Amino acid sequence: MDSRCSNPQSLEAAVEAAATFLNNAVKPVIVAGSKLRVANAQSSFLHLAETSGYATAIMPSAKGLFPENHQGFIGTYWGAVSSSYCLEIVESADAYLFAGPIFNDYSSVGYSL
């Protein structure tokens, strides 16, 4: 864990809880948001996608932050105007993790999770 965080034990517990939740899901999905760029976390997100094997989508503002030729890539998640089948996959998932998202009416096309 990163020694710069204020409470490494809490961070480790949160990561363990999230991993348990996602690993117990039948249809988990991860979605990349534009704040991955600000956090310089693109490679960490790619590593998560590769090691987990979860279906992976990007938000429109995250174009270019995840390789669209990746085997787990399912498209751009943008509410009702998502890539073909991406909307159905994301919104029917029993667990999802949005990494670095910006949620507003524009990015969700008015949809509320």
mmCIF file of C-alpha atoms in Angstrom:
data_model
loop_
_atom_site.group_PDB
_atom_site.id
_atom_site.type_symbol
_atom_site.label_atom_id
_atom_site.label_comp_id
_atom_site.label_asym_id
_atom_site.label_seq_id
_atom_site.Cartn_x
_atom_site.Cartn_y
_atom_site.Cartn_z
ATOM 1 C CA MET A 1 0.000 0.000 0.000
ATOM 2 C CA ASP A 2 1.039 3.598 -0.587
ATOM 3 C CA SER A 3 2.773 5.088 2.448
ATOM 4 C CA ARG A 4 1.382 8.553 1.562
ATOM 5 C CA CYS A 5 -2.178 7.674 2.588
ATOM 6 C CA SER A 6 -3.311 8.940 5.958
ATOM 7 C CA ASN A 7 -4.461 5.578 7.272
ATOM 8 C CA PRO A 8 -2.902 2.553 5.536
ATOM 9 C CA GLN A 9 -4.955 0.075 7.600
ATOM 10 C CA SER A 10 -8.227 1.669 6.553
ATOM 11 C CA LEU A 11 -7.138 1.733 2.914
ATOM 12 C CA GLU A 12 -6.179 -1.934 3.048
ATOM 13 C CA ALA A 13 -9.520 -2.831 4.665
ATOM 14 C CA ALA A 14 -11.420 -0.867 1.997
ATOM 15 C CA VAL A 15 -9.510 -2.584 -0.820
ATOM 16 C CA GLU A 16 -10.171 -6.005 0.728
ATOM 17 C CA ALA A 17 -13.896 -5.238 1.114
ATOM 18 C CA ALA A 18 -14.166 -4.035 -2.496
ATOM 19 C CA ALA A 19 -12.265 -7.081 -3.789
ATOM 20 C CA THR A 20 -14.490 -9.452 -1.814
ATOM 21 C CA PHE A 21 -17.631 -7.706 -3.096
ATOM 22 C CA LEU A 22 -16.481 -7.830 -6.732
ATOM 23 C CA ASN A 23 -15.140 -11.378 -6.532
ATOM 24 C CA ASN A 24 -18.455 -12.639 -5.115
ATOM 25 C CA ALA A 25 -20.391 -11.062 -7.974
ATOM 26 C CA VAL A 26 -21.646 -13.129 -10.896
ATOM 27 C CA LYS A 27 -21.433 -10.284 -13.466
ATOM 28 C CA PRO A 28 -18.930 -7.664 -12.241
ATOM 29 C CA VAL A 29 -18.003 -4.722 -14.459
ATOM 30 C CA ILE A 30 -15.352 -2.016 -14.118
ATOM 31 C CA VAL A 31 -15.688 1.368 -15.801
ATOM 32 C CA ALA A 32 -12.885 3.886 -16.375
ATOM 33 C CA GLY A 33 -13.517 7.589 -15.896
ATOM 34 C CA SER A 34 -11.488 10.639 -16.872
ATOM 35 C CA LYS A 35 -10.047 11.219 -13.399
ATOM 36 C CA LEU A 36 -7.768 8.209 -13.974
ATOM 37 C CA ARG A 37 -5.642 10.657 -15.982
ATOM 38 C CA VAL A 38 -5.401 13.143 -13.105
ATOM 39 C CA ALA A 39 -4.453 10.370 -10.677
ATOM 40 C CA ASN A 40 -1.992 8.920 -13.217
ATOM 41 C CA ALA A 41 -3.745 5.591 -12.622
ATOM 42 C CA GLN A 42 -4.191 4.299 -16.178
ATOM 43 C CA SER A 43 -1.614 1.530 -15.773
ATOM 44 C CA SER A 44 -3.107 0.486 -12.419
ATOM 45 C CA PHE A 45 -6.572 0.314 -13.980
ATOM 46 C CA LEU A 46 -5.224 -1.724 -16.895
ATOM 47 C CA HIS A 47 -3.559 -4.076 -14.407
ATOM 48 C CA LEU A 48 -6.881 -4.444 -12.550
ATOM 49 C CA ALA A 49 -8.691 -5.252 -15.806
ATOM 50 C CA GLU A 50 -6.081 -7.802 -16.843
ATOM 51 C CA THR A 51 -5.776 -9.606 -13.520
ATOM 52 C CA SER A 52 -9.502 -9.606 -12.706
ATOM 53 C CA GLY A 53 -10.837 -10.558 -16.118
ATOM 54 C CA TYR A 54 -13.878 -8.340 -15.498
ATOM 55 C CA ALA A 55 -15.767 -6.785 -18.382
ATOM 56 C CA THR A 56 -14.363 -3.277 -18.820
ATOM 57 C CA ALA A 57 -15.983 -0.149 -20.212
ATOM 58 C CA ILE A 58 -14.913 3.480 -20.438
ATOM 59 C CA MET A 59 -16.857 6.678 -19.977
ATOM 60 C CA PRO A 60 -16.726 9.011 -23.018
ATOM 61 C CA SER A 61 -14.388 11.426 -21.238
ATOM 62 C CA ALA A 62 -11.951 8.553 -20.654
ATOM 63 C CA LYS A 63 -11.422 7.760 -24.335
ATOM 64 C CA GLY A 64 -7.771 6.912 -24.865
ATOM 65 C CA LEU A 65 -7.155 5.894 -21.241
ATOM 66 C CA PHE A 66 -7.826 2.184 -21.835
ATOM 67 C CA PRO A 67 -6.932 0.132 -24.914
ATOM 68 C CA GLU A 68 -10.085 -0.471 -26.937
ATOM 69 C CA ASN A 69 -8.523 -3.617 -28.406
ATOM 70 C CA HIS A 70 -8.223 -5.190 -24.944
ATOM 71 C CA GLN A 71 -9.958 -8.578 -24.739
ATOM 72 C CA GLY A 72 -12.202 -7.455 -21.858
ATOM 73 C CA PHE A 73 -13.244 -4.139 -23.433
ATOM 74 C CA ILE A 74 -17.015 -3.884 -23.948
ATOM 75 C CA GLY A 75 -17.334 -0.306 -25.210
ATOM 76 C CA THR A 76 -18.144 3.213 -24.117
ATOM 77 C CA TYR A 77 -20.674 3.563 -21.323
ATOM 78 C CA TRP A 78 -22.681 6.739 -21.827
ATOM 79 C CA GLY A 79 -26.176 6.013 -20.571
ATOM 80 C CA ALA A 80 -28.767 5.617 -23.313
ATOM 81 C CA VAL A 81 -26.251 6.454 -26.064
ATOM 82 C CA SER A 82 -23.657 3.846 -25.046
ATOM 83 C CA SER A 83 -21.881 1.546 -27.481
ATOM 84 C CA SER A 84 -23.970 -1.394 -28.659
ATOM 85 C CA TYR A 85 -24.709 -3.746 -25.765
ATOM 86 C CA CYS A 86 -22.440 -1.818 -23.367
ATOM 87 C CA LEU A 87 -25.445 -0.191 -21.670
ATOM 88 C CA GLU A 88 -27.134 -3.543 -21.118
ATOM 89 C CA ILE A 89 -23.979 -5.181 -19.776
ATOM 90 C CA VAL A 90 -23.124 -2.369 -17.353
ATOM 91 C CA GLU A 91 -26.647 -1.781 -16.086
ATOM 92 C CA SER A 92 -27.381 -5.503 -15.655
ATOM 93 C CA ALA A 93 -24.174 -6.120 -13.692
ATOM 94 C CA ASP A 94 -24.619 -7.205 -10.107
ATOM 95 C CA ALA A 95 -21.496 -5.252 -9.101
ATOM 96 C CA TYR A 96 -19.616 -2.428 -10.742
ATOM 97 C CA LEU A 97 -16.634 -0.324 -9.876
ATOM 98 C CA PHE A 98 -16.342 3.114 -11.459
ATOM 99 C CA ALA A 99 -12.730 4.310 -11.256
ATOM 100 C CA GLY A 100 -12.245 8.060 -11.640
ATOM 101 C CA PRO A 101 -15.734 8.943 -12.889
ATOM 102 C CA ILE A 102 -17.390 12.297 -13.212
ATOM 103 C CA PHE A 103 -21.138 11.858 -12.804
ATOM 104 C CA ASN A 104 -23.368 14.577 -14.166
ATOM 105 C CA ASP A 105 -26.380 14.786 -16.490
ATOM 106 C CA TYR A 106 -24.099 14.967 -19.507
ATOM 107 C CA SER A 107 -22.025 11.887 -18.664
ATOM 108 C CA SER A 108 -25.021 9.791 -17.603
ATOM 109 C CA VAL A 109 -27.543 11.208 -20.124
ATOM 110 C CA GLY A 110 -29.865 11.683 -17.150
ATOM 111 C CA TYR A 111 -29.614 8.088 -15.886
ATOM 112 C CA SER A 112 -29.228 7.599 -12.145
ATOM 113 C CA LEU A 113 -27.429 4.563 -10.761
#
